[in-house]
Amino acid sequence: MTNDLHVQELTTLKTIAETLNQSNDLDYMLDTVLGRLLEVTGLSFGWIFFVNENHDYTCVADRNLPPALLFEEKRFMKCGSCWCLDRYQAGKLKNAVNILNCKRLENARREKTGDTCGFTHHATVPLRIGGRLFGVLNVGSPGKEHFTDEELALLQAVAFQIGVAVERMRLHEAEQRRAELFSRLGEFSRSLTITLSGEDAGGQLNLHAMKLIGDHFDWPFVALLERSGDYFVVRSLRYDDLLLTPNLRIRTADAPWLDQAGRAQGYQEMDAAHISALIESGMQQQITKALQSVIAAPVTFGGTEACGVLVIAHPASCGLNQVDGAVLEAVAEHLAIALENARLEEVRLDLARLEERNRLARDLHDSVSQLLFSISMTAKGVESLLGGEQVATAISAVKDMQALSRDALKEMRALIVQLRPAGVEKGIVTALAEYGTRLGLQVNGQTTGNAALPQGAEEALWRIGQEALNNVSKHAGTSKVSVALAVQAEEILLTVTDYGRGMNTGGTPDASNTSTGQQSFGLSNMRERAEMLGGRFRLTSRTGKGTSIEVMLPLSADAIRKVPEK
């Protein structure tokens, strides 16, 4: 009899092993092996639960469930606790054991959901991979209320086989996932390079990158953040098919996990609750509840730390793994290179534009400006040589020539100043005051704080201030104007205020279409210059009360410098 049992055990294990090696489809394999196990052991019913790290369970296979457990699409198999899972989650389920009574069957009988077919008891076997538990196997038969030690040992051996097969399939799936993601990474890199080669691609890099990530990877949630002083700014965000550029500012002190992710050497797994900080309040609750696993990777370029952070999230608690983290790291590195290249290209273009302006200014000064000056001097000399009534008409024409040449020379010098502002190195307010004086304005300048302005911000403030003073000279009907520059911890504010006739803005303080013609075009240009640098433009005006223009530009904390003590 002992030999017969031994043969039966070997036959059972051989049959299960052959079944486990027939497929790489996990669901099919589990269903098939459960059926073969019941067949070779003479048992009648069974099911397999997988349990994740959060103790959430899923019935991944079942055979011959009684009608009572089939009620409402197997409701009793999808929710509620039972004695075997309670012991499993408490860490008390170490080996195959007898369960005196099945709580799920007991609940079904109490609610009278159908026939239980005499099923009352089952054996419970933990499923493990090495020392890690991942589920339970339950099997039984009608009227069977006890399993012998030999039967439990056989079930335990089968459970070990299932664990090995599950691990093999998971490794196989992980390798397939790795190969697929790295293949997509190559396509993403090529697409990113092609996109950046297009015109004006650098200015929309964040948006382009987010679209490409959504096109090439199946991450449901992606966010790209950039560090700006003591803040992280959400530059672009993608959730399913929704693509946003919220520019949401998050104080570093309020989100230390972002600072940690930005300074890390590789990807970091994060708490899913952190996602709410990246989303505006209107969508916060909806999106946060739908995401369970989060991974973040640093985006570092230019030799600095914590330039940015790339964050991905998934609805499933195990939806992201080490493969996703490794690929996210690589994507972040590609983005860092792209951002650095875009920054260098922007610097190159700025230098090229500056050189071209300097060349034009030199050429205008050396050629056209000198010629106009010569015409003016020649006309003045001709006037002194002419005399008598017979040449009165000629003298009048020469005077007209003088006036025209003086006006042309004035306009030419103003154009040269605009191309190459010589006074900017003394400060924006000083340069604008000198420019306003040339326009015949009385400029009252005031500066609060001090900062080493980035070249782009300095040029934008200079051009906006010029346009504002031009508008005052042409339209305000006054020569008095105030120019104020205030440097704060995180932004710089330029205000140009006149006390002239003002305009009707229709109750909208930031309207740029309140006038027609050149003035409206000039206001639009000022707004565009501010917004291109992530700033704000505001116009306030009342008829007869004057006009005020405010321009705010963000200022990185490392650009601030202390005023030297005297």
XYZ file of C-alpha atoms in Angstrom, residues 185-487:
303
model
C 13.102 53.663 -25.847
C 15.124 53.514 -29.062
C 12.121 54.694 -31.073
C 11.478 57.464 -28.536
C 15.078 58.671 -28.770
C 14.959 58.796 -32.563
C 11.611 60.601 -32.535
C 12.888 63.112 -29.988
C 15.938 63.870 -32.142
C 13.782 64.345 -35.245
C 11.359 66.583 -33.352
C 14.149 68.792 -32.043
C 15.500 69.260 -35.556
C 12.311 71.117 -36.532
C 11.852 74.855 -36.324
C 10.950 76.257 -32.883
C 11.071 72.737 -31.403
C 13.201 73.882 -28.496
C 10.607 76.383 -27.299
C 8.004 73.619 -26.995
C 10.364 70.869 -25.828
C 8.424 69.944 -22.681
C 5.188 69.551 -24.607
C 6.854 67.640 -27.456
C 8.598 65.297 -25.009
C 5.390 64.541 -23.110
C 3.540 63.744 -26.329
C 6.331 61.403 -27.448
C 6.390 59.611 -24.075
C 2.641 59.045 -24.370
C 3.040 57.778 -27.947
C 5.837 55.295 -27.161
C 5.111 54.043 -23.637
C 1.997 52.698 -21.915
C 2.428 54.619 -18.673
C -1.037 56.026 -17.806
C 0.368 59.062 -15.960
C 3.508 61.085 -16.735
C 4.615 64.475 -15.362
C 7.723 66.542 -16.113
C 8.809 69.055 -13.472
C 11.537 71.692 -13.631
C 13.296 73.165 -10.627
C 13.190 76.958 -10.340
C 14.813 78.295 -7.196
C 12.840 77.078 -4.184
C 10.056 75.697 -6.374
C 9.335 72.795 -8.678
C 7.164 73.790 -11.645
C 4.940 71.192 -13.372
C 5.829 72.045 -16.975
C 3.783 69.302 -18.648
C 1.509 66.487 -17.531
C -0.174 63.612 -19.318
C -2.980 61.439 -17.920
C -4.337 58.905 -20.416
C -5.194 61.049 -23.457
C -5.238 64.341 -21.548
C -2.161 66.529 -22.196
C -1.705 69.630 -20.015
C 0.856 72.387 -19.429
C -0.305 73.561 -15.987
C 2.894 75.412 -14.895
C 1.810 74.588 -11.342
C 4.370 75.824 -8.773
C 5.167 73.524 -5.828
C 7.312 74.815 -2.981
C 10.225 72.438 -2.342
C 9.653 72.650 1.404
C 6.105 71.337 0.879
C 7.238 68.404 -1.292
C 10.586 67.085 0.025
C 10.043 63.879 -1.954
C 10.564 65.871 -5.164
C 13.861 67.228 -3.884
C 14.861 63.692 -2.887
C 13.950 62.337 -6.339
C 15.758 65.178 -8.102
C 19.008 64.586 -6.193
C 18.922 60.783 -6.391
C 21.411 58.792 -8.463
C 18.678 56.737 -10.098
C 14.945 56.112 -10.061
C 13.005 56.056 -6.794
C 9.718 54.370 -5.873
C 7.401 56.916 -4.262
C 4.230 56.962 -2.190
C 1.167 57.231 -4.440
C -0.275 59.918 -2.143
C 2.404 62.323 -3.412
C 0.736 62.484 -6.836
C -1.948 64.857 -5.524
C 0.655 67.639 -5.217
C 1.230 67.587 -8.997
C -2.413 68.022 -9.969
C -4.610 71.093 -9.831
C -7.448 70.897 -7.316
C -10.191 70.412 -9.908
C -8.821 67.005 -10.984
C -6.903 66.067 -7.834
C -9.295 63.626 -6.224
C -10.276 61.899 -9.461
C -6.725 61.197 -10.637
C -5.119 60.519 -7.247
C -7.566 57.735 -6.382
C -6.914 56.054 -9.730
C -3.102 55.784 -9.259
C -1.428 53.328 -6.891
C 2.248 52.921 -7.872
C 4.659 55.811 -8.549
C 8.267 56.014 -9.803
C 10.349 59.192 -10.182
C 13.721 59.789 -11.866
C 15.991 62.880 -11.896
C 16.480 64.967 -15.037
C 19.917 66.531 -14.599
C 21.838 68.630 -17.119
C 24.319 71.460 -17.271
C 26.394 70.059 -14.415
C 23.803 71.067 -11.800
C 21.724 69.002 -9.403
C 17.961 68.581 -9.293
C 17.237 70.373 -12.567
C 14.022 68.444 -12.890
C 12.072 65.281 -12.122
C 10.194 62.879 -14.400
C 7.323 61.041 -12.672
C 5.239 58.091 -13.873
C 2.312 56.360 -12.142
C 0.024 53.380 -12.687
C -3.451 52.405 -11.360
C -2.283 48.939 -10.209
C -0.265 48.656 -7.007
C 2.240 46.456 -8.869
C 1.753 48.144 -12.231
C 5.314 49.502 -12.321
C 8.449 47.465 -11.625
C 12.230 47.606 -11.909
C 12.095 47.438 -15.694
C 9.881 50.526 -15.841
C 12.257 52.258 -13.425
C 15.317 51.448 -15.556
C 13.613 52.660 -18.719
C 12.363 55.790 -16.950
C 15.968 56.549 -15.969
C 17.024 56.247 -19.602
C 14.141 58.450 -20.777
C 15.132 61.069 -18.175
C 18.733 60.967 -19.415
C 17.570 61.456 -23.017
C 15.417 64.392 -21.918
C 18.345 65.881 -20.009
C 20.499 65.739 -23.134
C 17.703 67.266 -25.206
C 17.168 70.058 -22.664
C 20.890 70.789 -22.521
C 21.102 70.868 -26.320
C 18.090 73.169 -26.472
C 19.661 75.462 -23.885
C 22.966 75.574 -25.766
C 21.138 76.230 -29.031
C 19.222 79.075 -27.388
C 22.492 80.582 -26.142
C 24.012 80.196 -29.604
C 21.063 81.932 -31.240
C 21.130 84.723 -28.657
C 24.822 85.296 -29.292
C 24.231 85.211 -33.046
C 21.405 87.733 -32.758
C 23.518 89.969 -30.520
C 26.449 89.823 -32.946
C 24.173 90.603 -35.878
C 22.694 93.590 -34.047
C 26.159 94.868 -33.184
C 27.233 94.466 -36.801
C 24.166 96.342 -38.049
C 24.714 99.076 -35.484
C 28.349 99.479 -36.556
C 27.444 99.501 -40.237
C 24.652 102.036 -39.735
C 26.902 104.240 -37.649
C 29.816 104.035 -40.088
C 27.774 104.514 -43.263
C 24.221 105.869 -43.203
C 24.599 107.868 -39.980
C 27.776 109.543 -41.222
C 26.214 110.342 -44.592
C 23.187 111.937 -42.957
C 25.446 114.012 -40.755
C 27.422 115.125 -43.839
C 24.202 116.122 -45.627
C 23.184 118.221 -42.627
C 26.560 120.000 -42.479
C 26.639 120.542 -46.257
C 23.135 122.008 -46.233
C 24.138 124.388 -43.458
C 27.202 125.503 -45.437
C 25.183 126.045 -48.575
C 22.738 128.219 -46.643
C 25.554 130.531 -45.514
C 26.801 130.954 -49.079
C 23.464 131.894 -50.541
C 22.141 135.435 -50.215
C 19.772 137.887 -51.830
C 16.120 137.784 -52.656
C 16.631 135.889 -55.880
C 17.744 132.843 -53.995
C 15.089 132.931 -51.247
C 13.434 129.822 -52.646
C 16.754 127.961 -52.685
C 17.456 128.930 -49.083
C 14.028 127.668 -48.041
C 14.688 124.346 -49.790
C 18.065 124.054 -48.077
C 16.435 124.690 -44.709
C 13.932 121.955 -45.454
C 16.866 119.684 -46.319
C 18.484 120.524 -42.986
C 15.306 119.745 -41.058
C 14.790 116.458 -42.863
C 18.411 115.390 -42.369
C 18.250 116.263 -38.655
C 15.072 114.219 -38.260
C 16.586 111.338 -40.191
C 19.756 111.509 -38.099
C 17.704 111.489 -34.896
C 15.725 108.460 -36.059
C 18.926 106.695 -37.149
C 20.599 107.255 -33.772
C 17.484 105.962 -31.999
C 17.567 102.867 -34.221
C 21.235 102.290 -33.398
C 20.468 102.568 -29.676
C 17.686 100.010 -30.029
C 19.991 97.604 -31.853
C 22.816 98.011 -29.366
C 21.671 99.564 -26.048
C 24.876 101.052 -24.695
C 23.455 101.960 -21.295
C 22.009 98.601 -20.239
C 25.192 97.623 -18.415
C 24.450 100.524 -16.023
C 21.091 98.991 -15.172
C 17.697 98.723 -16.858
C 16.234 101.778 -15.120
C 19.254 103.975 -15.979
C 19.183 102.851 -19.607
C 15.434 103.503 -19.890
C 15.831 106.928 -18.250
C 18.481 107.885 -20.828
C 16.295 106.554 -23.633
C 13.276 108.501 -22.327
C 15.368 111.689 -22.190
C 16.134 111.298 -25.904
C 12.382 111.137 -26.496
C 11.881 114.384 -24.559
C 10.450 112.690 -21.463
C 11.128 113.431 -17.815
C 11.787 109.975 -16.357
C 11.732 109.360 -12.605
C 13.592 106.059 -12.109
C 13.674 103.857 -9.005
C 15.310 100.459 -8.340
C 14.614 98.200 -5.361
C 16.940 95.247 -4.789
C 19.691 94.011 -7.068
C 20.028 91.000 -9.354
C 22.262 89.559 -12.034
C 19.603 89.230 -14.709
C 19.715 86.460 -17.313
C 20.391 87.858 -20.762
C 16.924 86.930 -22.031
C 15.161 88.644 -19.125
C 17.351 91.752 -19.412
C 16.661 92.121 -23.120
C 12.918 91.534 -22.655
C 12.688 94.225 -19.950
C 14.696 96.644 -22.101
C 12.482 96.132 -25.175
C 9.243 96.270 -23.168
C 10.399 99.443 -21.413
C 11.362 101.033 -24.749
C 7.957 100.275 -26.216
C 6.213 101.644 -23.113
C 8.198 104.910 -23.291
C 7.513 105.203 -27.019
C 3.784 104.891 -26.285
C 4.047 107.590 -23.606
C 5.874 109.921 -26.013
C 3.367 109.407 -28.830
C 0.012 108.929 -27.091
C -0.005 109.964 -23.427
C 0.078 113.732 -23.930
C 2.514 114.176 -21.028
C 6.261 114.211 -20.542
C 6.234 112.890 -16.978
C 6.735 109.156 -16.516
C 7.937 106.883 -13.694
C 9.994 103.713 -14.200
C 10.375 101.306 -11.241
C 12.235 97.993 -11.054
C 11.665 95.752 -8.009
C 13.747 92.610 -7.483
